[in-house]
Amino acid sequence: MFKKVLIANRGEIALRVIRTCKEMGIKTVAVYSTADKDSLPVRFADEAVCIGPPVSKQSYLSIPNIIAAAEITNADAIHPGYGFLSENEKFSKVCQEHGIKFIGALPEQIAAMGDKATAKATMIAAGVPCIPGSEGLLDSLEDAKKEAKKIKYPVIMKATAGGGGKGMRIVWKEEDLEAAWDSAKQEAGAAFGNDGLYMEKFIEEPRHIEIQIAGDQHGSACHLSERDCSIQRRHQKLVEETPSPFMTDELREKMGEAAIKAALAVKYEGVGTVEFLVDKHRNFYFMEMNTRIQVEHTITEEVINFDLIKEQIKLAWGDKISGKNYYPQMHAIQCRINAEDPDHDFRPSPGRITDYHSPGGHGVRVDSHAHAGYIIPPNYDSMISKLIVVAQTRDEAILKMKRALGEYIIEGIKTTIPFHLKLMDDKNFCEGNFTTKFMETFEY
Ligand code: MV4
């Protein structure tokens, strides 16, 4: 097994990875920016190396600084967490060239999935259901008009380098197509340095349901069931749960098989997620594949009783998967606790946590690097904690989440806890009656 893993990340996920490494008898190296020098990952890791100033580009996104830290400490593997360099083709490649195992996807897999039009073409070839649309990129406004006529309005144009909604435009009628084409191209070019667009039929009020998969270096893959991530705001997930209240045993089999096909099509090694849109008739369509561990991996862990970070490390080492699929035995919900003010359009609320008490008890898990006296730096993501509950049924999980949210004391900053408390009382949420449009009408 690896002797020493460097964690190229910060915050709760750095802590999460350190914990599993310790349990596996693997030494850990934390890297940190000067803003994080007193953070828990730095305290709990066996070694810690400063890699630069608070600004991410010069620290957590600096490939030379991180590789230097790995070489100095003699780490034999790097875990990138999520965000930052976790889906960076160049970083995966540079690790390879330095004889350091990247605990994540291979450069070719990152490239194949990072370009969305390429990913979609790969999935169509593999027989994974995709949303009807253009074959590859649109080469002109005229081409876009022709495609939209074929597909029929409403259509959606998406940036091939995108994800997360940037460079995406919904078009309801032909007279709006030109303006959408111009602005999407401009936005994608500025954001990604790639203004390639493709087109799809617009699916109205879909659910976002993703399938966790795992693949080994010996050509096998399995699925670990779904997560429902439909409760989002501006493409930021707020709450995730598994199983999805919309799922049926039959749909899970079909989506699971499709996700395995997707993984095998790119000879996927490690853990990954295949995202689908599911319409009201339970038709499902491939959306994208994430070649990293995700923020919401925790809920899957709770319902299948399985450490996904441990699995990731074992698969990177070359271990084989068991060959069976995994099905939820419990119901889990995660609320993302952000340092944001829900009363003021979820604006960031960095600063010092003056008092802190986290909930506990049966079926409650808190993944967080926060503590009393912790100063949330303004430079990074506003997520400071993940509150996860697991129970026998969905109704019990909601009750447990309300109980746990009620025990959570975080003073000195604003958080999204009051929002979550209100959500857990919402009739439509409690009935499992929600789509990706839920937050557009939810009255906080
Ligand atoms: C769509 C769609 C409807 N129809 N594609 C949003 C982010 C990007 N990954 C893809 N997205 C969407 N693609 C078609 N053909 C609706 C969305 C979408 C969405 C998807 C998942 C979760 C939240 C969303 C919020 C708005 C739009």
Coordinates of C-alpha atoms and ligand atoms in Angstrom, one line a residue:
M1 CA 0.0 0.0 0.0
F2 CA 1.0 3.7 -0.4
K3 CA 3.2 4.8 2.5
K4 CA 2.5 8.5 2.4
V5 CA -0.3 10.5 0.8
L6 CA -0.2 14.2 0.2
I7 CA -3.6 15.9 0.3
A8 CA -3.8 18.7 -2.3
N9 CA -6.8 20.4 -0.8
R10 CA -8.1 22.2 2.3
G11 CA -11.1 22.4 4.6
E12 CA -13.4 19.5 5.4
I13 CA -12.3 17.3 2.5
A14 CA -8.7 17.5 3.5
L15 CA -9.7 16.4 7.0
R16 CA -11.9 13.7 5.6
V17 CA -9.0 12.2 3.5
I18 CA -6.6 12.5 6.5
R19 CA -9.0 10.5 8.7
T20 CA -9.2 7.6 6.3
C21 CA -5.4 7.5 5.6
K22 CA -4.8 7.3 9.4
E23 CA -7.3 4.4 9.6
M24 CA -5.3 2.7 6.8
G25 CA -1.9 3.2 8.4
I26 CA -0.9 5.7 5.7
K27 CA 1.2 8.8 6.6
T28 CA -0.3 12.1 5.5
V29 CA 1.1 15.4 4.3
A30 CA -1.1 18.5 4.4
V31 CA -0.4 21.4 2.1
Y32 CA -1.7 24.8 3.1
S33 CA -1.9 28.5 2.1
T34 CA -0.9 31.0 4.7
A35 CA -4.6 31.6 5.3
D36 CA -5.0 28.0 6.5
K37 CA -1.9 27.7 8.7
D38 CA -3.8 27.1 11.9
S39 CA -6.4 24.8 10.3
L40 CA -7.4 21.3 11.6
P41 CA -6.0 19.4 8.5
V42 CA -2.6 21.0 9.2
R43 CA -2.8 20.0 12.8
F44 CA -3.9 16.5 12.2
A45 CA -1.6 15.5 9.3
D46 CA 1.7 13.9 10.1
E47 CA 3.5 16.7 8.1
A48 CA 2.5 20.0 6.7
V49 CA 4.0 22.2 3.9
C50 CA 3.1 25.8 3.2
I51 CA 2.5 26.2 -0.6
G52 CA 1.8 29.9 -0.9
P53 CA -0.4 32.9 -0.2
P54 CA -4.2 32.8 0.3
V55 CA -5.1 33.3 -3.4
S56 CA -5.8 29.8 -4.8
K57 CA -3.9 30.3 -8.1
Q58 CA -0.7 30.7 -6.1
S59 CA -1.3 27.8 -3.6
Y60 CA -4.0 25.1 -4.0
L61 CA -3.9 25.6 -7.8
S62 CA -0.1 25.8 -8.2
I63 CA 1.0 22.5 -9.7
P64 CA 4.8 23.3 -9.2
N65 CA 4.3 24.2 -5.6
I66 CA 2.3 21.0 -4.8
I67 CA 4.7 18.7 -6.7
A68 CA 7.6 20.3 -4.9
A69 CA 5.9 19.7 -1.5
A70 CA 5.3 16.0 -2.5
E71 CA 9.0 15.6 -3.6
I72 CA 10.3 17.2 -0.4
T73 CA 8.2 15.0 1.8
N74 CA 8.7 11.9 -0.3
A75 CA 4.9 11.3 -0.7
D76 CA 4.1 8.4 -3.1
A77 CA 0.5 9.5 -3.9
I78 CA -1.6 12.7 -4.1
H79 CA -5.2 12.9 -3.2
P80 CA -6.8 16.0 -4.8
G81 CA -10.1 16.0 -3.0
Y82 CA -12.8 17.9 -5.0
G83 CA -12.6 21.2 -6.8
F84 CA -9.1 22.8 -7.2
L85 CA -6.9 20.3 -9.3
S86 CA -9.1 17.3 -8.9
E87 CA -10.2 17.2 -12.6
N88 CA -7.1 18.9 -14.0
E89 CA -5.7 16.8 -16.9
K90 CA -2.3 18.5 -16.7
F91 CA -2.0 17.9 -12.9
S92 CA -2.9 14.2 -13.3
K93 CA -0.2 14.0 -16.1
V94 CA 2.5 15.8 -14.1
C95 CA 1.9 13.5 -11.1
Q96 CA 2.4 10.5 -13.5
E97 CA 5.6 12.0 -14.9
H98 CA 7.0 12.4 -11.4
G99 CA 6.2 8.9 -10.4
I100 CA 3.5 10.0 -7.9
K101 CA 0.2 8.2 -8.1
F102 CA -2.7 10.6 -8.6
I103 CA -5.6 9.3 -6.6
G104 CA -8.1 10.3 -9.3
A105 CA -8.8 9.8 -13.0
L106 CA -6.1 9.3 -15.7
P107 CA -5.3 12.4 -17.9
E108 CA -7.1 10.8 -20.9
Q109 CA -10.2 10.1 -18.8
I110 CA -10.3 13.7 -17.5
A111 CA -9.9 15.0 -21.1
A112 CA -12.6 12.6 -22.5
M113 CA -15.1 13.8 -19.9
G114 CA -14.0 17.4 -19.6
D115 CA -15.1 18.3 -23.1
K116 CA -18.9 17.8 -22.9
A117 CA -19.6 17.3 -26.6
T118 CA -16.8 14.6 -26.8
A119 CA -18.2 13.0 -23.6
K120 CA -21.7 12.9 -25.1
A121 CA -20.4 11.4 -28.4
T122 CA -18.6 8.7 -26.4
M123 CA -21.7 7.9 -24.4
I124 CA -23.9 7.7 -27.6
A125 CA -21.4 5.2 -29.0
A126 CA -21.5 3.2 -25.8
G127 CA -25.3 3.0 -25.9
V128 CA -25.9 5.3 -22.9
P129 CA -29.2 7.3 -23.3
C130 CA -28.5 10.9 -24.2
I131 CA -30.7 14.0 -24.7
P132 CA -31.7 14.4 -28.4
G133 CA -29.6 17.2 -30.0
S134 CA -26.8 18.3 -32.3
E135 CA -24.2 15.8 -33.3
G136 CA -21.1 17.5 -31.9
L137 CA -20.6 21.3 -32.1
L138 CA -22.7 23.9 -33.9
D139 CA -20.6 25.5 -36.6
S140 CA -22.6 28.6 -37.2
L141 CA -25.8 30.5 -36.3
E142 CA -27.4 29.0 -39.4
D143 CA -26.4 25.5 -38.3
A144 CA -28.0 26.3 -34.8
K145 CA -31.2 27.4 -36.5
K146 CA -31.4 24.3 -38.6
E147 CA -30.7 22.0 -35.6
A148 CA -33.3 23.9 -33.4
K149 CA -35.9 23.3 -36.2
K150 CA -35.1 19.6 -36.2
I151 CA -35.1 19.2 -32.4
K152 CA -38.1 21.6 -31.9
Y153 CA -38.2 24.4 -29.3
P154 CA -37.5 24.8 -26.5
V155 CA -33.8 24.0 -27.0
I156 CA -30.8 24.6 -24.8
M157 CA -27.3 25.6 -26.0
K158 CA -24.4 24.4 -23.8
A159 CA -20.7 25.2 -23.8
T160 CA -18.6 22.1 -24.6
A161 CA -16.0 23.3 -22.1
G162 CA -18.7 24.1 -19.5
G163 CA -20.6 22.5 -16.7
G164 CA -22.2 24.3 -13.9
G165 CA -24.4 26.4 -16.2
K166 CA -21.8 28.8 -17.6
G167 CA -22.3 29.5 -21.3
M168 CA -25.7 27.8 -21.2
R169 CA -28.8 29.3 -22.8
I170 CA -32.4 28.1 -23.0
V171 CA -34.1 29.2 -26.2
W172 CA -37.9 29.1 -26.4
K173 CA -38.4 30.4 -30.0
E174 CA -36.4 31.1 -33.1
E175 CA -36.5 34.9 -32.8
D176 CA -34.4 34.6 -29.6
L177 CA -31.8 32.2 -31.0
E178 CA -29.4 34.8 -32.4
A179 CA -29.0 36.8 -29.2
A180 CA -28.6 33.5 -27.2
W181 CA -26.0 32.3 -29.7
D182 CA -24.0 35.5 -29.4
S183 CA -24.1 35.8 -25.6
A184 CA -23.4 32.1 -25.0
K185 CA -20.4 32.1 -27.3
Q186 CA -19.1 35.3 -25.7
E187 CA -19.6 33.9 -22.2
A188 CA -18.0 30.5 -22.9
G189 CA -15.0 32.1 -24.7
A190 CA -14.3 34.4 -21.8
A191 CA -14.8 31.7 -19.1
F192 CA -13.0 28.8 -20.7
G193 CA -11.0 30.1 -23.6
N194 CA -13.2 27.7 -25.8
D195 CA -16.4 29.0 -27.3
G196 CA -17.7 25.7 -28.7
L197 CA -21.4 25.2 -28.3
Y198 CA -23.7 22.2 -28.8
M199 CA -27.5 22.0 -28.7
E200 CA -30.1 19.8 -27.0
K201 CA -33.8 19.5 -26.5
F202 CA -34.6 21.4 -23.3
I203 CA -36.0 19.0 -20.7
E204 CA -38.5 21.0 -18.5
E205 CA -38.5 20.5 -14.8
P206 CA -36.1 17.5 -14.6
R207 CA -34.6 15.9 -11.6
H208 CA -30.9 15.7 -11.1
I209 CA -30.1 12.1 -10.2
E210 CA -26.5 10.8 -10.3
I211 CA -25.1 7.3 -10.0
Q212 CA -21.9 6.6 -8.0
I213 CA -19.7 4.2 -9.9
A214 CA -16.3 2.5 -9.2
G215 CA -13.9 1.0 -11.7
D216 CA -10.7 -1.0 -11.2
Q217 CA -7.5 -1.2 -13.2
H218 CA -8.5 -4.7 -14.4
G219 CA -11.5 -3.7 -16.5
S220 CA -14.4 -4.1 -14.1
A221 CA -16.9 -1.6 -12.9
C222 CA -19.9 -1.5 -10.5
H223 CA -22.4 1.0 -9.4
L224 CA -23.2 2.1 -5.9
S225 CA -26.8 3.5 -6.5
E226 CA -28.0 7.0 -6.8
R227 CA -28.1 10.4 -5.1
D228 CA -30.8 13.0 -5.7
C229 CA -29.3 16.4 -6.0
S230 CA -32.3 18.3 -7.4
I231 CA -32.3 20.9 -4.6
Q232 CA -29.9 23.4 -6.1
R233 CA -29.6 27.2 -6.3
R234 CA -27.6 28.8 -9.1
H235 CA -26.1 25.4 -9.8
Q236 CA -24.9 25.1 -6.2
K237 CA -26.2 22.0 -4.5
L238 CA -27.8 22.6 -1.1
V239 CA -29.2 19.3 -0.1
E240 CA -28.6 15.8 -1.3
E241 CA -30.3 12.5 -0.4
T242 CA -30.3 8.8 -1.2
P243 CA -32.3 6.9 -2.1
S244 CA -34.1 9.4 -4.4
P245 CA -37.7 9.7 -3.4
F246 CA -38.5 9.5 -7.2
M247 CA -36.5 6.3 -7.7
T248 CA -38.0 2.9 -8.4
D249 CA -36.2 -0.5 -8.2
E250 CA -36.6 -0.8 -12.0
L251 CA -35.3 2.7 -12.8
R252 CA -32.3 2.1 -10.4
E253 CA -31.4 -1.1 -12.3
K254 CA -31.6 0.7 -15.7
M255 CA -29.7 3.8 -14.6
G256 CA -27.1 1.7 -12.8
E257 CA -26.5 -0.4 -15.9
A258 CA -26.2 2.8 -18.0
A259 CA -23.7 4.3 -15.5
I260 CA -21.6 1.1 -15.7
K261 CA -21.6 1.2 -19.5
A262 CA -20.4 4.8 -19.2
A263 CA -17.6 3.8 -16.9
L264 CA -16.5 0.9 -19.0
A265 CA -16.6 3.0 -22.2
V266 CA -13.7 5.1 -20.9
K267 CA -12.1 2.2 -18.9
Y268 CA -12.7 4.2 -15.8
E269 CA -10.3 3.7 -12.8
G270 CA -11.3 4.8 -9.4
V271 CA -14.6 6.3 -8.1
G272 CA -16.7 8.6 -10.3
T273 CA -20.2 9.9 -10.8
V274 CA -22.4 9.7 -13.8
E275 CA -25.0 12.6 -13.7
F276 CA -28.4 12.1 -15.3
L277 CA -31.4 14.3 -15.9
V278 CA -34.6 12.4 -15.2
D279 CA -37.9 13.7 -16.7
K280 CA -41.4 13.3 -15.2
H281 CA -42.0 10.1 -17.2
R282 CA -38.8 8.6 -15.6
N283 CA -36.9 8.8 -18.9
F284 CA -33.3 9.4 -18.0
Y285 CA -30.5 11.0 -20.0
F286 CA -26.7 11.2 -19.5
M287 CA -25.6 14.8 -18.6
E288 CA -22.0 14.6 -17.6
M289 CA -19.5 12.4 -15.7
N290 CA -17.5 13.7 -12.8
T291 CA -14.0 12.1 -12.5
R292 CA -13.5 13.0 -8.8
I293 CA -14.9 12.2 -5.3
Q294 CA -17.8 14.5 -4.8
V295 CA -19.0 16.6 -1.9
E296 CA -22.0 14.4 -1.5
H297 CA -20.2 11.1 -1.4
T298 CA -21.0 10.9 2.3
I299 CA -24.6 10.0 1.9
T300 CA -23.8 7.0 -0.2
E301 CA -21.2 5.9 2.4
E302 CA -23.9 6.0 5.1
V303 CA -26.5 4.0 3.2
I304 CA -24.2 1.2 2.0
N305 CA -21.9 1.3 5.0
F306 CA -18.7 1.7 3.0
D307 CA -15.7 4.2 3.1
L308 CA -15.5 5.6 -0.5
I309 CA -12.1 7.4 0.2
K310 CA -10.7 4.1 1.3
E311 CA -12.1 2.5 -1.8
Q312 CA -10.5 5.3 -3.9
I313 CA -7.1 4.7 -2.4
K314 CA -7.4 0.9 -2.8
L315 CA -8.4 1.2 -6.4
A316 CA -5.5 3.6 -7.1
W317 CA -3.2 1.0 -5.6
G318 CA -4.5 -1.6 -8.0
D319 CA -7.0 -3.5 -5.9
K320 CA -10.0 -5.2 -7.6
I321 CA -13.6 -4.2 -7.0
S322 CA -15.9 -6.9 -5.5
G323 CA -17.9 -7.3 -8.7
K324 CA -21.3 -6.7 -7.2
N325 CA -23.4 -3.5 -7.1
Y326 CA -24.4 -1.7 -3.9
Y327 CA -28.0 -0.8 -2.9
P328 CA -29.2 1.6 -0.2
Q329 CA -30.0 -0.1 3.1
M330 CA -31.0 3.1 4.9
H331 CA -32.0 6.7 4.0
A332 CA -29.5 9.5 4.2
I333 CA -29.8 13.3 3.8
Q334 CA -27.0 15.8 3.7
C335 CA -27.4 19.6 4.3
R336 CA -24.5 21.7 3.2
I337 CA -23.9 24.4 5.9
N338 CA -22.5 27.4 4.2
A339 CA -21.1 30.6 5.7
E340 CA -23.8 32.6 3.8
D341 CA -26.7 34.8 4.8
P342 CA -29.9 33.3 3.5
D343 CA -31.8 36.5 4.4
H344 CA -29.6 38.4 1.9
D345 CA -29.6 36.3 -1.3
F346 CA -27.1 33.8 0.3
R347 CA -24.3 36.4 0.2
P348 CA -21.0 35.1 1.7
S349 CA -20.5 35.7 5.4
P350 CA -16.8 35.1 6.2
G351 CA -15.3 35.9 9.6
R352 CA -14.6 34.4 13.0
I353 CA -16.8 31.7 14.6
T354 CA -17.1 32.9 18.1
D355 CA -19.1 30.0 19.6
Y356 CA -19.4 26.5 18.1
H357 CA -21.2 23.3 19.1
S358 CA -21.9 20.6 16.6
P359 CA -24.8 18.1 16.8
G360 CA -24.3 14.4 17.5
G361 CA -26.2 11.3 18.6
H362 CA -27.3 8.2 16.7
G363 CA -27.3 8.5 13.0
V364 CA -25.7 12.0 12.9
R365 CA -22.4 12.7 11.1
V366 CA -20.7 16.1 10.8
D367 CA -17.9 16.5 8.3
S368 CA -16.3 19.8 9.1
H369 CA -13.1 21.6 9.8
A370 CA -14.9 24.3 11.7
H371 CA -14.4 25.0 15.4
A372 CA -14.8 27.8 18.0
G373 CA -12.3 30.5 17.1
Y374 CA -12.0 29.4 13.5
I375 CA -11.7 32.3 11.1
I376 CA -13.4 31.5 7.7
P377 CA -11.1 33.1 5.1
P378 CA -12.9 35.1 2.3
N379 CA -10.8 33.4 -0.4
Y380 CA -12.4 30.0 -0.7
D381 CA -15.7 28.2 -1.0
S382 CA -18.3 29.1 1.6
M383 CA -19.1 25.5 2.6
I384 CA -17.9 25.1 6.2
S385 CA -19.7 21.9 7.2
K386 CA -21.7 18.9 5.9
L387 CA -24.5 17.7 8.3
I388 CA -25.4 14.1 7.3
V389 CA -28.2 12.0 8.9
V390 CA -29.0 8.4 8.4
A391 CA -32.2 6.6 9.4
Q392 CA -34.4 3.7 8.4
T393 CA -36.9 5.8 6.4
R394 CA -37.0 9.1 4.7
D395 CA -39.5 10.5 7.2
E396 CA -37.3 9.5 10.1
A397 CA -34.3 11.0 8.4
I398 CA -36.1 14.4 8.0
L399 CA -37.1 14.3 11.7
K400 CA -33.5 13.5 12.7
M401 CA -32.2 16.3 10.4
K402 CA -34.5 18.8 12.1
R403 CA -33.3 17.6 15.5
A404 CA -29.6 17.9 14.5
L405 CA -30.0 21.3 12.8
G406 CA -31.7 22.5 16.0
E407 CA -28.6 21.5 18.1
Y408 CA -26.1 23.1 15.7
I409 CA -24.7 26.3 17.3
I410 CA -22.5 28.5 15.1
E411 CA -22.1 32.1 16.4
G412 CA -20.3 35.1 14.9
I413 CA -21.2 34.5 11.2
K414 CA -24.4 33.8 9.2
T415 CA -25.1 30.3 8.0
T416 CA -27.6 28.4 5.9
I417 CA -28.9 26.5 9.0
P418 CA -32.1 28.5 9.2
F419 CA -32.8 27.9 5.5
H420 CA -32.4 24.1 6.0
L421 CA -34.7 24.1 9.0
K422 CA -37.4 25.8 6.9
L423 CA -36.8 23.4 4.0
M424 CA -37.3 20.4 6.3
D425 CA -40.7 21.7 7.2
D426 CA -41.8 22.3 3.5
K427 CA -44.7 20.2 2.4
N428 CA -43.4 19.6 -1.1
F429 CA -39.9 18.7 0.2
C430 CA -41.4 16.3 2.8
E431 CA -43.5 14.6 0.1
G432 CA -40.5 14.2 -2.2
N433 CA -42.2 16.5 -4.6
F434 CA -39.4 18.5 -6.1
T435 CA -37.3 19.1 -9.3
T436 CA -34.3 21.2 -10.2
K437 CA -36.8 24.2 -10.4
F438 CA -37.7 23.8 -6.7
M439 CA -35.5 26.7 -5.4
E440 CA -36.9 29.1 -8.0
T441 CA -40.3 29.1 -6.1
F442 CA -39.3 28.1 -2.6
E443 CA -40.1 31.0 -0.2
Y444 CA -37.4 31.2 2.4
Ligands
MV4_1 C1 -30.2 20.7 -19.1 C2 -31.4 21.0 -18.6 C3 -32.5 20.8 -19.3 N1 -32.5 20.2 -20.6 N2 -30.1 20.1 -20.4 C4 -27.4 22.6 -15.7 C5 -25.9 22.5 -15.5 C6 -25.4 21.6 -16.6 N3 -24.6 20.6 -16.0 C7 -26.6 21.0 -17.3 N4 -27.8 21.7 -16.7 C8 -29.0 21.5 -17.3 N5 -29.0 20.9 -18.5 C9 -31.3 19.9 -21.0 N6 -31.2 19.3 -22.3 C10 -31.4 21.6 -17.3 C11 -30.2 21.9 -16.7 C12 -30.3 22.5 -15.4 C13 -30.0 21.8 -14.2 C14 -29.6 20.5 -14.2 C15 -29.2 19.9 -13.1 C16 -29.4 20.5 -11.8 C17 -29.9 21.8 -11.8 C18 -30.2 22.5 -13.0 C19 -30.7 23.8 -12.9 C20 -31.0 24.4 -14.1 C21 -30.8 23.8 -15.3

